[in-house]
Amino acid sequence: GSLSRTALSGVVALTMLSISMQASADTWKMALGDAAGGTQYELGTTFASLVEEKTGGEVTVDLFPNGQLGSEQDTINNASMGLLDLSVLAINNITPFSPTVGVMTLPYVIRSPEDARTLTHGEIGQEMVDNTVRDAGVRILAWAYSGCRRLTNSAHPVASPEDLEGLVIRVPKNEIMIAAYQAWGVNPNPLAWSETFTALQQGVVDGQDNPYITIDAMKFHEVQNYVTDSCYVFSMEPLIISESKFQSLSPEQQEAVLAAGEEATEHSYEYLLAQEGEIKQRLVDEYGMEITEPANDESEWIKQATSIWPDFYDSIGGKEKLDAALSALGRDPA
Ligand code: MLT
């Protein structure tokens, strides 16, 4: 009768309402190269909840950790083509697509969390954002600060560059990092991040370098015994958005996305300072890793690795770019 017709039209109206609500909430995909639990994940989840809040629920984000959406370098390609919305990946995996960010991966330029924060916040940071949009079709929205990259290996303690002899070390596919190991006298093996755990496990490579927080999130302690407490590159991991996606947003949404990125960056910095020491201790106490201090205050490592700087002046846009970074950090020109 008329009652059931009324009930039915109510159901139809409710169904239509829920369809239109679903259509207006846009769900974005975010790739993460690392497993859940590290700095990438912390940045990703923080950004996701902030952007949802700041857009009043118009945008939600689904995270895909552990390289599920491809290697870190694949995810830039995909974002650049508009096939992927967001990715969190290491800065060294952006360098091949936008070489001027190489100033941030030159060995021993960034030597502390404070240095990293200074470079990502200042004029230099803004230039990286602009250059990455121009060169790679992706926009840096936020930064995860993951800490200094520490060398790990399965064979023996490494204190000096000579101790690397006979070890095969995995490096990212990054010319600067390859050159740094060559300056230390070995030929590293460039491998995608997504293949690194298996390569370590199968003994295809003996070692790799990444921050304590990443070593822990990736469970590298299961396949590595020794860590050198060195700091040749500071790992920063930008959150990037496909520039075509960004340009398709309303001005209000763009503002919300940028603000969410800024807040998530601040959170990431606090997270590193709060967590790194504890995680380093856990690698020793719970997982039995042995930490070695670099010999002679790391001086041989520094001298040999910084000798490659001039080979990259052209790719970073000239020596003056390095000098500007060093000056922002209160250091002498190269
Ligand atoms: C790499 O070694 O390729 C990256 O630094 C890994 C990461 O994103 O954590």
Coordinates of C-alpha atoms and ligand atoms in Angstrom, one line a residue:
G1 CA 0.0 0.0 0.0
S2 CA 0.9 3.7 0.3
L3 CA 3.0 3.0 3.4
S4 CA 5.4 0.6 1.7
R5 CA 5.6 2.9 -1.3
T6 CA 6.7 5.7 1.1
A7 CA 9.2 3.4 2.8
L8 CA 10.5 2.4 -0.6
S9 CA 11.0 5.9 -1.8
G10 CA 12.8 6.7 1.5
V11 CA 15.2 3.8 0.8
V12 CA 15.7 5.1 -2.7
A13 CA 16.4 8.6 -1.5
L14 CA 18.8 7.3 1.1
T15 CA 20.6 5.2 -1.4
M16 CA 21.0 8.1 -3.8
L17 CA 22.2 10.3 -0.9
S18 CA 24.9 7.8 -0.1
I19 CA 25.9 7.4 -3.7
S20 CA 26.3 11.2 -4.1
M21 CA 28.3 11.4 -0.8
Q22 CA 30.6 8.7 -2.1
A23 CA 31.1 10.5 -5.4
S24 CA 32.1 13.7 -3.7
A25 CA 34.7 12.0 -1.4
D26 CA 37.9 11.5 -3.4
T27 CA 40.1 8.7 -2.3
W28 CA 43.8 9.1 -3.1
K29 CA 46.4 6.4 -3.3
M30 CA 49.7 6.9 -1.4
A31 CA 52.7 4.7 -2.2
L32 CA 55.3 4.0 0.5
G33 CA 58.6 2.4 -0.3
D34 CA 59.2 1.3 3.4
A35 CA 57.2 -1.1 5.5
A36 CA 54.7 0.3 8.0
G37 CA 56.2 1.6 11.2
G38 CA 59.0 4.0 10.1
T39 CA 59.2 7.6 9.3
Q40 CA 57.6 7.3 5.9
Y41 CA 54.5 5.7 7.5
E42 CA 54.4 8.3 10.3
L43 CA 54.5 11.1 7.7
G44 CA 51.9 9.4 5.5
T45 CA 49.4 8.6 8.2
T46 CA 49.7 12.1 9.8
F47 CA 49.2 13.8 6.4
A48 CA 46.3 11.5 5.6
S49 CA 44.4 12.4 8.8
L50 CA 45.2 16.1 8.4
V51 CA 44.1 16.4 4.8
E52 CA 40.9 14.6 5.6
E53 CA 40.2 17.0 8.4
K54 CA 41.2 20.1 6.5
T55 CA 39.1 19.2 3.5
G56 CA 36.1 18.4 5.6
G57 CA 36.2 14.8 4.4
E58 CA 36.3 15.6 0.7
V59 CA 39.7 13.9 0.4
T60 CA 40.7 10.6 2.0
V61 CA 43.9 8.8 1.5
D62 CA 44.7 5.0 1.3
L63 CA 48.3 4.0 2.1
F64 CA 50.1 1.2 0.3
P65 CA 53.3 0.4 2.2
N66 CA 56.2 -1.9 1.4
G67 CA 56.7 -1.0 -2.3
Q68 CA 53.3 -2.5 -3.2
L69 CA 52.8 0.1 -5.9
G70 CA 56.3 -0.4 -7.3
S71 CA 59.8 0.7 -6.6
E72 CA 60.3 4.2 -5.3
Q73 CA 61.7 5.3 -8.7
D74 CA 58.6 3.8 -10.4
T75 CA 56.3 5.7 -8.2
I76 CA 57.7 9.1 -9.4
N77 CA 57.2 8.1 -13.0
N78 CA 53.6 7.0 -12.2
A79 CA 52.8 10.2 -10.2
S80 CA 54.4 12.3 -13.0
M81 CA 52.0 10.6 -15.5
G82 CA 49.0 11.2 -13.3
L83 CA 48.6 7.4 -12.6
L84 CA 49.4 7.7 -8.9
D85 CA 48.3 10.5 -6.5
L86 CA 50.9 10.5 -3.7
S87 CA 54.2 8.8 -2.8
V88 CA 56.7 9.0 0.1
L89 CA 60.2 8.1 -1.0
A90 CA 63.8 8.8 -0.2
I91 CA 65.2 12.1 -1.7
N92 CA 68.0 10.0 -3.3
N93 CA 65.4 8.3 -5.5
I94 CA 64.3 11.7 -6.8
T95 CA 67.8 12.9 -7.8
P96 CA 67.8 10.9 -11.1
F97 CA 64.6 12.7 -12.2
S98 CA 65.5 16.2 -10.8
P99 CA 69.3 16.4 -10.5
T100 CA 69.4 19.7 -8.6
V101 CA 68.1 17.9 -5.5
G102 CA 71.5 16.2 -5.5
V103 CA 72.8 19.1 -3.3
M104 CA 70.8 17.3 -0.5
T105 CA 72.5 14.0 -1.1
L106 CA 76.1 15.1 -1.6
P107 CA 78.0 13.3 1.2
Y108 CA 78.6 15.2 4.4
V109 CA 76.6 18.3 3.5
I110 CA 73.7 17.6 5.8
R111 CA 75.1 16.4 9.1
S112 CA 72.3 16.6 11.6
P113 CA 68.5 16.8 11.9
E114 CA 68.9 20.6 12.4
D115 CA 70.8 20.9 9.1
A116 CA 68.1 18.9 7.3
R117 CA 65.4 21.1 8.7
T118 CA 67.3 24.3 7.7
L119 CA 67.7 23.2 4.1
T120 CA 64.1 22.0 3.6
H121 CA 62.6 25.1 5.2
G122 CA 64.6 27.9 3.6
E123 CA 64.9 29.3 0.1
I124 CA 66.8 26.1 -0.9
G125 CA 63.9 24.0 0.1
Q126 CA 61.5 26.1 -2.0
E127 CA 63.8 25.9 -5.0
M128 CA 63.8 22.1 -4.7
V129 CA 59.9 22.1 -4.7
D130 CA 59.9 24.3 -7.9
N131 CA 62.6 22.3 -9.6
T132 CA 60.9 19.0 -8.9
V133 CA 57.6 20.3 -10.4
R134 CA 59.5 21.5 -13.5
D135 CA 61.7 18.5 -14.0
A136 CA 59.7 15.6 -12.7
G137 CA 56.0 16.6 -12.7
V138 CA 55.6 16.0 -9.0
R139 CA 55.3 18.5 -6.1
I140 CA 57.0 18.1 -2.7
L141 CA 54.3 18.6 -0.1
A142 CA 56.1 17.5 3.1
W143 CA 59.3 16.0 4.4
A144 CA 60.0 13.0 6.5
Y145 CA 63.3 13.3 8.4
S146 CA 64.7 9.8 8.8
G147 CA 68.1 10.4 10.2
C148 CA 71.7 9.7 9.1
R149 CA 72.3 6.8 6.8
R150 CA 74.3 4.1 8.8
L151 CA 76.2 1.4 7.0
T152 CA 75.1 -2.1 7.9
N153 CA 76.7 -5.4 6.9
S154 CA 76.6 -9.1 7.7
A155 CA 80.4 -9.8 7.7
H156 CA 82.5 -7.8 10.2
P157 CA 82.7 -4.5 12.0
V158 CA 83.6 -1.6 9.7
A159 CA 85.4 1.4 11.2
S160 CA 87.4 2.7 8.3
P161 CA 86.9 2.8 4.5
E162 CA 89.6 0.1 4.2
D163 CA 87.3 -2.3 6.1
L164 CA 84.9 -2.2 3.2
E165 CA 87.3 -4.3 1.1
G166 CA 85.7 -7.5 -0.1
L167 CA 82.2 -6.4 0.8
V168 CA 79.5 -5.9 -1.8
I169 CA 77.3 -3.0 -0.6
R170 CA 73.9 -2.2 -2.1
V171 CA 73.3 1.4 -3.0
P172 CA 70.3 3.2 -4.4
K173 CA 70.4 3.9 -8.2
N174 CA 72.0 7.3 -7.5
E175 CA 75.2 8.4 -9.1
I176 CA 76.3 10.4 -6.1
M177 CA 76.1 7.5 -3.7
I178 CA 77.8 5.2 -6.2
A179 CA 80.6 7.7 -6.5
A180 CA 81.0 8.0 -2.7
Y181 CA 81.6 4.3 -2.3
Q182 CA 84.0 4.3 -5.2
A183 CA 85.9 7.1 -3.4
W184 CA 86.1 4.7 -0.4
G185 CA 87.7 2.1 -2.7
V186 CA 84.8 -0.3 -3.5
N187 CA 82.4 -0.9 -6.3
P188 CA 78.8 -0.9 -4.9
N189 CA 75.9 -2.7 -6.4
P190 CA 73.0 -0.3 -7.3
L191 CA 69.7 -2.0 -6.6
A192 CA 66.1 -0.8 -6.2
W193 CA 65.0 -0.4 -2.6
S194 CA 62.2 -2.9 -3.2
E195 CA 64.8 -5.6 -4.0
T196 CA 67.1 -4.8 -1.1
F197 CA 65.9 -7.0 1.7
T198 CA 65.9 -10.1 -0.5
A199 CA 69.3 -9.3 -1.9
L200 CA 70.7 -9.0 1.7
Q201 CA 68.9 -12.2 2.7
Q202 CA 70.2 -14.2 -0.2
G203 CA 73.7 -12.9 0.3
V204 CA 73.7 -11.2 -3.2
V205 CA 75.0 -8.2 -1.3
D206 CA 76.6 -8.0 2.1
G207 CA 75.5 -4.6 3.3
Q208 CA 73.6 -1.4 2.6
D209 CA 73.1 2.0 4.3
N210 CA 69.9 3.5 5.8
P211 CA 68.9 5.2 9.0
Y212 CA 68.3 3.4 12.3
I213 CA 64.5 4.0 12.1
T214 CA 64.4 2.5 8.6
I215 CA 66.7 -0.5 9.5
D216 CA 64.2 -1.3 12.3
A217 CA 61.0 -0.8 10.2
M218 CA 62.4 -3.0 7.4
K219 CA 63.6 -5.7 9.9
F220 CA 67.1 -5.5 8.4
H221 CA 68.4 -6.8 11.8
E222 CA 67.2 -10.2 10.7
V223 CA 69.8 -10.2 7.9
Q224 CA 72.5 -7.8 9.1
N225 CA 74.8 -7.9 12.2
Y226 CA 77.0 -4.8 12.2
V227 CA 76.2 -1.1 12.0
T228 CA 78.7 1.7 11.5
D229 CA 77.5 4.8 13.3
S230 CA 78.5 7.0 10.3
C231 CA 76.6 9.9 8.8
Y232 CA 77.5 10.3 5.2
V233 CA 74.1 11.2 3.9
F234 CA 71.1 12.4 5.9
S235 CA 68.0 10.6 4.7
M236 CA 65.1 12.9 3.9
E237 CA 61.9 11.5 2.5
P238 CA 59.6 13.8 0.7
L239 CA 55.9 13.3 0.3
I240 CA 55.2 14.1 -3.4
I241 CA 51.9 14.7 -5.1
S242 CA 51.3 14.3 -8.8
E243 CA 51.4 17.9 -10.2
S244 CA 48.5 17.2 -12.5
K245 CA 46.5 16.0 -9.5
F246 CA 47.5 19.1 -7.6
Q247 CA 46.5 21.4 -10.5
S248 CA 43.1 19.7 -10.7
L249 CA 42.2 20.8 -7.1
S250 CA 40.2 23.9 -6.1
P251 CA 42.2 26.7 -4.5
E252 CA 40.7 25.8 -1.1
Q253 CA 41.7 22.2 -1.5
Q254 CA 45.2 23.2 -2.6
E255 CA 45.5 25.3 0.5
A256 CA 44.3 22.4 2.7
V257 CA 46.8 20.0 1.1
L258 CA 49.7 22.4 1.5
A259 CA 48.8 23.2 5.1
A260 CA 48.5 19.5 5.9
G261 CA 51.9 19.0 4.4
E262 CA 53.5 21.7 6.6
E263 CA 52.0 20.3 9.8
A264 CA 53.0 16.7 8.9
T265 CA 56.6 17.9 8.3
E266 CA 56.7 19.4 11.8
H267 CA 55.4 16.2 13.2
S268 CA 58.0 14.2 11.3
Y269 CA 60.8 16.2 12.8
E270 CA 59.6 15.7 16.4
Y271 CA 59.1 12.0 15.7
L272 CA 62.7 11.6 14.6
L273 CA 64.0 13.4 17.7
A274 CA 61.8 11.4 20.0
Q275 CA 62.3 8.0 18.5
E276 CA 65.8 7.6 17.0
G277 CA 67.7 7.0 20.2
E278 CA 65.3 4.5 21.5
I279 CA 65.2 2.6 18.2
K280 CA 69.0 2.5 18.0
Q281 CA 69.1 1.0 21.5
R282 CA 66.6 -1.6 20.6
L283 CA 68.7 -2.7 17.6
V284 CA 71.5 -3.5 20.1
D285 CA 69.5 -4.8 23.1
E286 CA 66.8 -6.8 21.4
Y287 CA 68.2 -7.7 18.1
G288 CA 71.9 -8.0 19.0
M289 CA 73.3 -5.7 16.3
E290 CA 76.8 -4.5 17.0
I291 CA 77.5 -0.8 16.6
T292 CA 80.9 0.4 15.6
E293 CA 82.1 4.0 15.8
P294 CA 83.9 5.3 12.7
A295 CA 87.6 5.5 13.2
N296 CA 89.3 8.9 13.7
D297 CA 86.0 10.8 14.0
E298 CA 85.1 9.7 10.6
S299 CA 87.8 11.9 9.1
E300 CA 89.0 9.4 6.3
W301 CA 85.4 8.8 5.3
I302 CA 84.7 12.5 5.1
K303 CA 87.9 13.4 3.2
Q304 CA 87.5 10.7 0.6
A305 CA 83.8 11.1 0.0
T306 CA 83.8 14.9 -0.2
S307 CA 86.5 14.7 -2.9
I308 CA 83.7 13.8 -5.3
W309 CA 81.8 17.1 -4.8
P310 CA 83.3 18.8 -7.9
D311 CA 82.1 15.9 -10.1
F312 CA 78.5 16.9 -9.4
Y313 CA 78.7 20.7 -9.6
D314 CA 77.2 20.7 -13.1
S315 CA 74.3 18.4 -12.2
I316 CA 73.3 20.4 -9.1
G317 CA 73.3 23.6 -11.0
G318 CA 76.8 24.9 -10.3
K319 CA 79.2 25.1 -7.3
E320 CA 77.3 28.2 -6.1
K321 CA 74.3 25.9 -5.2
L322 CA 76.5 23.9 -2.9
D323 CA 78.0 27.0 -1.4
A324 CA 74.5 28.5 -0.8
A325 CA 73.6 25.3 1.1
L326 CA 76.8 25.4 3.1
S327 CA 76.4 29.0 3.9
A328 CA 72.8 28.4 5.1
L329 CA 74.3 25.8 7.4
G330 CA 76.8 28.3 8.7
R331 CA 79.8 26.5 7.0
D332 CA 82.6 27.6 4.7
P333 CA 82.3 27.5 0.9
A334 CA 83.5 24.3 -0.8
Ligands
MLT1 C1 66.9 3.7 -0.5 O1 67.9 3.2 0.1 O2 66.6 3.4 -1.7 C2 65.9 4.5 0.3 O3 66.6 5.4 1.1 C3 65.1 3.7 1.1 C4 63.9 4.4 1.8 O4 63.2 5.0 1.1 O5 63.8 4.3 3.0

